[in-house]
Amino acid sequence: MNIDTVTREQVEDFMFLEAEMLDEWRLKEWLDLFTADGCYYVPTTDSAPNASPDDSLFYVADDRFRLEQRVERLLKRTAHAEFPRSKTRHLVSNVRIRGRKDDELDVGAAVLTYRTKMGLTETYIGSYRYRIAVTPDGLRIREKRCVLDMDGLKPNGRISIIL
Amino acid sequence: MNQPTMNEQPIVWHEADNHRFKVNRSGFTDPAIFEQEYEKIFAKCWLYVGHDSELVKPGDFVTRIIAKRNILFTRDKQNKVNALFNTCPHRGAQVCREAKGNAKSFQCFYHGWVFGNDGALKSQPGSECYPEDFNADGAANLVPVPRLDVYRGFWFICFDPNVESLSDYLAGAKEWIDIIADQSEVGMSLVGGTQEYQIRANWKLLTENSIDGYHAMNTHATYVDYLKNMQGSMSPVPFDGTGYDLGNGHAVIEYKAPWGRPVAQWIPLWGEEGKVELNKVKARLVERFGEERADRIATLNRNMFIFPNLVINDIMAITIRTYFPTAPDAMQISAWALAPEDESPWARKFRLSNFLEFLGPGGFATPDDVEALEQCQRGYNAMKEAPWNDISKGMIKEKVNYDDELQMRVFWSEWQRRTGARVPTQGGV
């Protein structure tokens, strides 16, 4: 794959595959979409979208190790928030390659995720910002950031799924 | 308060002889009780409004909803802190619609009245149509809350002008707030970002949960797994500690626990750099407070509850959490991270990382608490047939362990005293 010739369609396919893996709870496979140093962030809704978790309180700030642990946790019976697990549907839209630099794509998108459990459906509305590495093995996520377009997490009480 | 009658009894049922302490589940579901809570608790008690560090410079302001009222919390140009009702005295619109910022004045957009950051009316369009002494009595200023006071950086308001002093109200909790405030010589401050969320459960379930050492091992099994999986994340410290009644419905548990504390329990994960840093922090605490108190500050964890709805947990990080019910089965929560202002970037980074591992709606623990609370609330749908919660754990003991339930009994006794809530008797307890 060549950084200069990657098309939006290829990026979209990659993101749609990611959404499918999350919705089918294929979380270990999903981890393989990340680089070895990949990370995943959800800032609090009153923080700047590009805030750093080193000096600002986030909802989620996982390095690769904690991301693996998050997946491991979600697959356990003792992850009570997700046992039995929720049904989810990630709808990804407005995908745009915003920039290309070195081996990395700067990708923006809109996302709407539904989570249903015990007869209740919660909605998570937001935008994605990805740093996607173009590697010999294909596209890999170096950073995934989900910025929620919400006033706090209301009515949601938790981010117990991966957004 | 109504005299007890033959056919009703308090929601909170205490049988000292029998070592039983029970709470009728209608306390979590009854709309009439929910209304009473707003009248007899939230309108009468000191309520946490914000932290000193949110208003650093003159002109700084924060808007907040406290017991359904819109509050404008400001530092005015005289450097005085104010809590004003955020409602224009003219027709009622909010004069400030931003979450926070810095402003010399606030203009109501409806008719253009302008107020200083101390709440005083500065101008209104068409002032020639009003007498010159129109605001001589101050009735056209923003209305201040009846009472406002601060303890060690924690600001509280009260809607009852006749309430006891904040100092008297906080009672034994002051000693414990001191332990948190003393962690820095220059001051503690909030670290940017608010975690806001809603739980579909009664607010009192979160009170119980926040000071409940008993649920940790079951509910948070995956957090403990996580610590075990991470090389060097644990210190060889067993869980052990005590629960305390702090008076006026406030309570705390204090205990040893194996995770790292940025003030100042080192774990191998933090490396040599971290060890040097934390040794410095600890040494300074010893200089200031002596060995014993320094040890207490540095190595013990505290989950503290201040009646009716403030939780300050000094555990693997410090969280300030406050919450208000919006319905018998729903509440809204705001939570912040508190840290020593002069902490190094290194310690700050680990503190926030620690916080997110456990605390908050995206952590490895809080989502399971949320699930537990929502499950309890569902359980109360069977209230008629299964009417009682039991919180008797530890009543037979002289020394109360951190995972006993004294803390909940302290809260519920005060809640019962203030609400006087009763339920019809349906046979035995």
XYZ file of C-alpha atoms in Angstrom:
592
model
C 0.000 0.000 0.000
C 1.251 3.451 -0.852
C 0.451 6.431 1.312
C -0.077 8.677 -1.714
C -2.532 6.413 -3.461
C -4.702 5.164 -0.582
C -8.265 6.110 -1.466
C -11.081 7.189 0.759
C -12.923 4.043 -0.273
C -10.097 1.911 1.106
C -10.149 3.854 4.348
C -13.928 3.543 4.551
C -13.761 -0.211 3.983
C -11.248 -0.422 6.801
C -13.461 1.600 9.150
C -16.598 -0.312 8.205
C -14.751 -3.565 8.902
C -13.741 -2.169 12.272
C -17.361 -1.245 13.054
C -18.489 -4.738 12.083
C -15.898 -6.362 14.329
C -17.003 -4.233 17.259
C -20.687 -4.937 16.658
C -20.032 -8.671 16.364
C -17.916 -8.529 19.538
C -14.866 -9.867 17.633
C -12.735 -7.842 19.979
C -9.493 -9.790 19.749
C -9.548 -9.489 15.954
C -10.332 -5.821 16.378
C -7.169 -5.365 18.454
C -5.164 -6.585 15.476
C -6.273 -3.500 13.573
C -4.029 -1.425 15.851
C -0.290 -0.852 15.592
C 1.870 -2.222 18.408
C 1.838 1.259 19.968
C -1.806 2.001 19.089
C -3.974 3.948 21.504
C -7.628 4.830 22.013
C -9.042 8.014 23.552
C -12.407 9.399 24.592
C -11.982 12.930 26.050
C -14.517 14.383 28.468
C -17.093 16.542 26.724
C -15.860 19.818 28.226
C -12.259 19.203 27.196
C -10.740 20.440 23.943
C -11.100 17.777 21.217
C -7.300 17.589 20.934
C -6.649 17.632 24.711
C -3.949 15.364 26.149
C -4.771 12.716 28.771
C -1.467 13.590 30.491
C -2.949 16.783 31.881
C -6.706 16.564 31.298
C -9.343 14.236 32.723
C -10.731 11.915 30.005
C -13.342 9.185 29.981
C -10.959 6.740 28.304
C -7.239 6.988 27.581
C -5.822 3.562 26.719
C -2.337 2.799 25.580
C -1.882 -0.507 23.792
C -1.512 -2.461 27.042
C -4.651 -1.046 28.617
C -6.552 -1.485 25.382
C -5.654 -5.193 25.407
C -6.759 -5.353 29.028
C -10.008 -3.621 28.151
C -10.715 -6.278 25.543
C -9.757 -9.063 27.916
C -12.052 -7.587 30.547
C -14.988 -7.255 28.160
C -14.758 -10.945 27.318
C -15.133 -12.018 30.963
C -18.303 -12.938 32.804
C -17.096 -10.687 35.621
C -17.285 -7.591 33.398
C -20.710 -7.090 34.896
C -21.544 -3.995 32.863
C -21.277 -6.109 29.712
C -22.458 -9.478 30.894
C -24.687 -10.442 29.239
C -23.219 -8.206 26.583
C -24.995 -5.305 24.909
C -26.110 -5.289 21.310
C -24.412 -2.449 19.494
C -24.446 -0.820 16.075
C -21.758 1.603 14.990
C -22.750 3.781 12.017
C -19.735 5.483 10.484
C -20.191 8.296 8.018
C -18.698 11.505 6.548
C -15.325 9.797 6.184
C -12.624 12.124 4.924
C -8.866 11.870 4.526
C -7.749 15.159 6.019
C -4.035 14.787 5.520
C -1.154 12.487 4.577
C 2.234 12.760 6.217
C 5.114 10.279 6.328
C 3.437 6.877 6.724
C 0.287 8.249 8.319
C -3.200 9.303 7.296
C -5.189 11.846 9.279
C -8.787 10.672 8.971
C -11.985 12.269 10.241
C -15.453 10.722 10.373
C -18.811 10.990 12.101
C -20.108 8.146 14.239
C -23.405 7.204 15.765
C -23.424 4.190 18.054
C -26.446 2.496 19.537
C -26.130 0.273 22.569
C -29.084 -1.815 23.681
C -29.331 -3.804 26.864
C -32.277 -4.911 28.979
C -34.788 -3.107 26.815
C -33.008 0.240 26.897
C -31.165 1.842 24.011
C -28.495 4.471 24.530
C -27.011 6.613 21.801
C -23.441 7.835 21.578
C -23.011 10.620 19.040
C -19.590 11.835 18.052
C -16.768 12.308 15.648
C -13.788 10.083 15.055
C -10.291 11.265 14.455
C -7.818 8.601 13.432
C -4.111 8.475 12.838
C -3.911 5.535 10.465
C -0.536 4.023 9.590
C -0.075 2.719 6.084
C 1.991 -0.446 6.573
C 3.126 -3.278 4.297
C 0.338 -5.345 5.930
C -2.301 -2.741 5.209
C -3.928 -0.003 7.267
C -3.403 0.018 11.037
C -4.758 2.368 13.722
C -2.095 4.322 15.552
C -4.575 6.509 17.394
C -8.334 6.425 17.574
C -10.046 9.338 19.254
C -13.790 9.536 19.709
C -14.993 13.034 20.568
C -18.562 12.953 21.819
C -20.977 15.630 20.591
C -22.919 15.454 23.829
C -23.407 17.369 27.079
C -21.717 14.827 29.268
C -22.935 11.252 29.117
C -26.632 11.800 29.471
C -28.650 9.665 29.511
C -25.742 7.239 29.231
C -24.329 6.066 32.506
C -21.203 4.476 31.131
C -18.944 3.796 28.203
C -18.827 0.078 28.786
C -18.556 -0.696 25.081
C -15.850 0.425 22.687
C -17.030 3.514 20.824
C -42.882 15.248 62.569
C -45.928 12.976 62.622
C -46.343 10.718 65.590
C -46.069 7.060 64.698
C -49.401 5.365 64.279
C -50.330 1.738 64.540
C -50.241 1.248 60.808
C -47.122 3.017 59.680
C -43.429 2.870 60.450
C -40.206 4.649 59.481
C -38.537 3.744 56.207
C -35.388 3.056 58.184
C -35.922 0.222 60.620
C -33.354 -0.289 63.359
C -33.587 -3.234 65.768
C -30.627 -2.754 68.096
C -31.326 -5.890 70.161
C -31.565 -8.005 67.093
C -28.573 -6.369 65.298
C -30.715 -5.622 62.297
C -30.791 -2.428 60.233
C -33.219 -2.388 57.341
C -34.380 0.150 54.794
C -37.753 -0.094 53.138
C -37.357 -0.041 49.374
C -40.119 2.510 48.914
C -37.398 5.001 49.946
C -35.913 4.401 46.498
C -39.112 4.487 44.465
C -41.843 6.626 46.027
C -42.412 9.942 44.152
C -43.736 11.545 47.362
C -40.485 10.706 49.148
C -38.523 12.109 46.205
C -40.388 15.436 46.610
C -39.762 15.389 50.360
C -36.054 14.913 49.760
C -35.914 18.149 47.771
C -37.831 20.003 50.491
C -36.244 18.551 53.592
C -32.743 17.684 52.470
C -31.592 19.573 49.370
C -33.271 22.831 50.452
C -31.894 22.569 54.002
C -28.383 21.142 53.834
C -25.078 22.651 52.774
C -24.428 21.525 49.184
C -21.085 21.422 47.399
C -20.976 24.000 44.600
C -17.374 24.040 43.412
C -13.677 24.183 44.174
C -11.462 27.207 44.761
C -9.277 26.255 41.833
C -12.160 26.772 39.419
C -12.135 30.503 40.167
C -8.520 31.576 40.064
C -8.620 35.075 38.549
C -11.107 37.912 39.088
C -13.852 37.458 36.506
C -13.641 33.652 36.436
C -17.021 32.010 36.498
C -18.644 28.570 36.370
C -22.334 27.783 35.873
C -23.749 24.797 37.638
C -27.109 23.209 38.402
C -27.469 22.660 42.142
C -30.697 21.040 43.340
C -32.417 22.075 40.073
C -31.454 25.766 40.474
C -29.156 27.411 37.935
C -26.234 28.829 39.885
C -23.593 31.276 38.700
C -20.414 30.824 40.734
C -18.045 33.785 40.258
C -14.943 35.541 41.491
C -15.727 39.236 41.166
C -13.425 42.160 40.478
C -12.963 42.680 44.228
C -11.670 39.075 44.341
C -14.711 37.980 46.320
C -16.410 34.663 45.538
C -20.154 34.773 44.844
C -22.871 32.242 44.217
C -25.776 33.912 42.450
C -29.007 32.567 41.075
C -28.476 32.609 37.333
C -31.814 34.186 36.539
C -32.444 37.756 35.414
C -34.436 39.684 38.051
C -36.338 41.289 35.173
C -38.047 38.288 33.547
C -36.061 35.257 34.586
C -33.844 34.205 31.693
C -30.374 32.852 32.471
C -27.924 35.748 32.307
C -24.996 33.425 31.662
C -25.367 30.479 29.311
C -21.771 29.332 29.115
C -20.357 26.506 31.230
C -17.321 28.506 32.368
C -15.098 31.392 31.416
C -13.967 34.836 32.455
C -16.221 37.889 32.198
C -16.395 41.407 33.605
C -20.159 41.373 33.239
C -23.105 39.253 32.149
C -25.744 40.537 29.772
C -29.163 38.963 29.681
C -29.820 38.577 25.969
C -33.598 38.934 26.325
C -33.847 42.675 27.139
C -30.192 43.515 27.539
C -29.831 44.089 31.275
C -26.182 43.995 32.302
C -24.828 42.725 35.631
C -21.347 42.899 37.111
C -19.590 39.673 38.093
C -20.681 40.489 41.659
C -24.315 40.369 40.528
C -24.999 44.136 40.739
C -27.147 45.656 37.989
C -24.924 47.924 35.894
C -27.286 49.112 33.185
C -30.491 48.410 31.394
C -31.645 49.670 27.967
C -34.248 52.398 28.345
C -33.063 53.330 31.831
C -34.655 56.759 31.342
C -38.019 55.008 31.748
C -37.131 53.956 35.285
C -36.814 56.209 38.340
C -33.252 57.161 39.266
C -33.415 55.193 42.487
C -34.828 52.165 40.708
C -32.264 49.764 42.181
C -31.664 51.586 45.457
C -32.775 48.524 47.397
C -30.746 46.142 45.214
C -33.881 44.292 44.112
C -32.762 44.460 40.483
C -29.428 42.758 41.190
C -28.885 39.053 40.660
C -30.102 37.291 43.783
C -27.280 35.746 45.830
C -27.789 32.310 47.354
C -28.820 32.646 51.005
C -25.603 31.122 52.339
C -22.157 30.598 50.856
C -19.062 29.417 52.679
C -15.816 27.576 52.084
C -13.744 24.993 53.891
C -10.178 24.325 52.691
C -11.022 25.172 49.096
C -14.366 23.352 48.976
C -17.235 25.833 48.467
C -20.725 25.054 49.696
C -24.062 26.830 49.393
C -27.281 26.504 51.326
C -30.766 27.622 50.353
C -31.809 27.851 54.001
C -30.635 31.171 55.538
C -31.015 29.740 59.040
C -28.740 26.764 58.571
C -25.954 26.156 61.096
C -22.455 27.319 60.124
C -20.640 25.256 57.503
C -17.987 24.457 60.081
C -20.574 23.026 62.507
C -22.319 21.211 59.689
C -19.144 19.501 58.466
C -18.440 18.304 62.015
C -15.958 15.413 62.016
C -15.585 15.542 58.237
C -13.309 18.576 58.559
C -10.464 16.470 59.912
C -10.706 14.271 56.844
C -10.979 17.134 54.370
C -7.800 18.475 55.992
C -5.992 15.263 55.124
C -6.802 15.821 51.478
C -6.175 19.572 51.479
C -2.831 19.060 53.258
C -1.482 17.008 50.364
C -0.141 20.175 48.803
C 1.587 23.201 50.295
C 0.419 25.532 47.529
C -3.101 24.160 47.140
C -5.095 21.401 45.542
C -6.681 21.995 42.163
C -9.035 20.341 39.721
C -7.450 18.790 36.664
C -9.201 19.868 33.433
C -12.278 17.954 32.317
C -15.519 16.953 34.008
C -16.954 13.477 33.880
C -20.697 13.895 33.619
C -23.096 11.007 33.422
C -26.488 9.754 34.424
C -27.456 6.580 36.225
C -30.925 5.109 36.046
C -31.095 4.471 39.747
C -31.989 6.277 42.948
C -29.325 8.736 44.135
C -29.040 7.072 47.529
C -27.729 3.938 45.853
C -24.701 5.942 44.717
C -24.222 7.277 48.239
C -24.092 3.726 49.547
C -21.894 2.505 46.720
C -19.337 5.297 47.136
C -18.493 4.265 50.710
C -19.063 0.535 50.379
C -15.966 -1.580 50.939
C -17.999 -4.796 50.875
C -18.753 -4.859 47.136
C -15.215 -4.276 45.907
C -14.032 -7.867 45.520
C -17.122 -9.077 43.685
C -18.105 -6.095 41.634
C -14.566 -5.053 40.754
C -12.991 -8.456 40.141
C -11.831 -7.368 36.672
C -10.033 -4.325 38.083
C -8.088 -6.537 40.463
C -7.363 -8.895 37.524
C -6.070 -5.882 35.627
C -3.700 -4.890 38.421
C -2.434 -8.462 38.597
C -1.881 -8.555 34.836
C 0.135 -5.383 34.839
C 3.726 -5.907 35.856
C 4.616 -3.935 38.958
C 1.243 -2.334 39.531
C 0.744 -3.631 43.039
C 2.341 -3.046 46.379
C 2.350 -5.945 48.895
C -0.313 -4.306 51.039
C -3.399 -6.242 52.124
C -6.818 -4.583 52.254
C -7.447 -3.549 55.844
C -9.122 -0.637 57.547
C -11.946 0.940 59.496
C -15.281 2.705 59.027
C -16.060 5.936 60.928
C -19.131 7.976 61.768
C -18.193 11.667 61.300
C -21.447 13.122 62.618
C -24.405 14.798 60.855
C -24.734 11.913 58.406
C -21.138 12.114 57.163
C -19.028 8.962 57.144
C -15.735 7.597 55.890
C -13.849 4.375 55.407
C -10.065 4.470 55.732
C -7.951 1.504 54.671
C -4.762 0.156 53.195
C -4.898 -1.066 49.615
C -2.335 -2.421 47.162
C -2.508 0.091 44.311
C -0.130 2.989 43.729
C -0.994 6.392 45.179
C 0.642 9.422 43.574
C 0.686 10.840 47.161
C 2.745 8.729 48.048
C 2.604 4.915 47.798
C 5.141 3.745 45.275
C 4.670 0.746 42.996
C 7.442 -0.878 40.918
C 5.704 0.177 37.684
C 6.651 3.772 38.443
C 10.359 2.960 38.214
C 13.336 4.579 39.866
C 12.353 8.038 38.700
C 9.033 7.596 40.424
C 10.646 6.289 43.567
C 12.894 9.347 43.860
C 9.925 11.625 43.261
C 7.600 9.950 45.743
C 10.340 9.747 48.380
C 10.661 13.517 48.055
C 6.909 13.990 48.420
C 6.830 11.693 51.438
C 9.848 13.340 53.095
C 8.211 16.746 52.778
C 5.007 15.400 54.317
C 7.014 14.012 57.238
C 8.687 17.410 57.713
C 5.346 19.160 57.753
C 3.238 16.737 59.754
C 5.494 14.165 61.424
C 5.862 10.487 60.596
C 2.449 9.272 61.698
C 0.266 11.800 59.927
C 2.495 11.720 56.836
C 2.025 7.953 56.694
C -1.700 8.333 57.009
C -1.855 10.926 54.222
C 0.448 8.998 51.937
C -0.520 5.370 52.277
C -4.107 5.155 53.507
C -7.092 5.327 51.177
C -10.230 7.221 52.095
C -13.744 7.056 50.738
C -15.552 9.962 52.336
C -19.188 10.915 52.179
C -20.485 14.327 53.191
C -24.225 14.404 53.622
C -26.238 14.590 51.460
C -24.456 14.217 48.112
C -20.731 14.915 48.144
C -18.191 12.137 47.824
C -14.461 12.763 48.054
C -12.567 9.576 47.403
C -8.831 9.668 47.971
C -7.932 6.262 46.599
C -5.688 5.534 43.585
C -6.450 9.145 42.635
C -8.731 11.750 44.184
C -12.224 12.151 42.820
C -14.806 14.741 43.836
C -18.268 13.572 42.943
C -21.642 15.193 43.450
C -25.043 14.107 42.214
C -28.690 15.098 42.212
C -31.784 13.033 41.588
C -33.942 13.970 38.598
C -36.559 11.327 39.421
C -36.851 8.563 42.038
C -35.039 6.252 39.627
C -32.574 8.627 37.942
C -29.677 10.875 38.935
C -27.118 13.074 37.260
C -23.524 12.925 38.380
C -20.582 15.295 37.982
C -17.095 14.128 38.857
C -13.721 15.832 38.867
C -10.115 14.842 39.507
C -8.344 16.732 42.298
C -4.560 16.928 42.515
C -1.773 18.836 44.252
C -1.258 21.952 42.181
C 2.523 21.662 42.446
C 2.661 17.985 41.464
C 5.248 17.116 38.791
C 4.069 16.367 35.234
C 5.257 12.813 35.878
C 3.022 12.370 38.925
C 0.117 14.139 37.226
C 0.278 11.744 34.289
C 0.251 8.663 36.530
C -2.477 10.150 38.701
C -4.759 10.610 35.701
C -3.877 7.195 34.373
C -4.705 5.684 37.782
C -7.976 7.612 37.821
C -9.096 6.298 34.434
C -8.148 2.717 35.188
C -10.681 2.546 37.947
C -12.889 5.617 38.079
C -15.462 7.067 35.774
C -17.883 5.822 33.132
C -15.092 4.539 30.871
C -12.990 2.944 33.621
C -12.622 -0.705 34.587
C -14.769 -0.326 37.707
C -17.411 2.422 37.589
C -19.391 0.829 34.701
C -19.855 -2.239 36.881
C -21.060 -0.044 39.751
C -23.519 1.590 37.364
C -24.784 -1.828 36.324
C -25.133 -2.870 39.979
C -27.085 0.254 40.917
C -29.403 -0.093 37.937
C -29.942 -3.746 38.795
C -30.863 -2.840 42.381
C -33.353 -0.293 41.122
C -34.919 -2.958 38.904
C -35.093 -5.218 41.913
C -37.231 -2.626 43.692
C -40.016 -3.213 41.170
C -40.816 -6.198 43.386
C -40.957 -3.889 46.378
C -44.451 -4.805 47.469
C -43.547 -8.431 47.878
C -39.811 -8.030 48.679
C -39.775 -4.741 50.600
C -36.536 -4.577 52.621
C -32.844 -3.845 52.078
C -30.515 -5.125 54.782
C -27.457 -3.134 55.849
C -26.622 -4.868 59.129
C -23.099 -5.988 58.301
C -20.774 -5.469 61.242
C -23.420 -4.484 63.799
C -22.281 -7.222 66.147
C -18.716 -5.892 66.160
C -16.963 -3.457 68.466
C -14.452 -2.300 65.837
C -16.037 -1.618 62.476
C -14.123 -2.855 59.477
C -13.904 -0.786 56.273
C -16.063 -3.409 54.541
C -18.806 -3.356 57.169
C -21.901 -1.201 56.723
C -21.715 1.385 59.504
C -21.265 4.143 56.880
C -24.623 3.364 55.254
C -26.346 3.255 58.609
C -24.906 6.676 59.454
C -26.271 8.073 56.196
C -29.681 6.451 56.525
C -30.164 7.500 60.138
C -29.610 11.133 59.173
C -31.816 10.730 56.106
C -34.604 9.310 58.274
C -34.190 12.069 60.869
C -34.497 14.757 58.210
C -37.265 13.315 56.049
C -39.348 11.617 58.731
C -40.482 9.375 55.879
C -42.845 6.547 56.796
C -44.456 3.598 55.085
C -47.625 1.704 55.867
C -46.891 -1.378 57.935
C -47.345 -4.622 56.080
C -46.799 -7.253 58.674
C -43.381 -7.910 60.194
C -40.052 -6.613 59.040
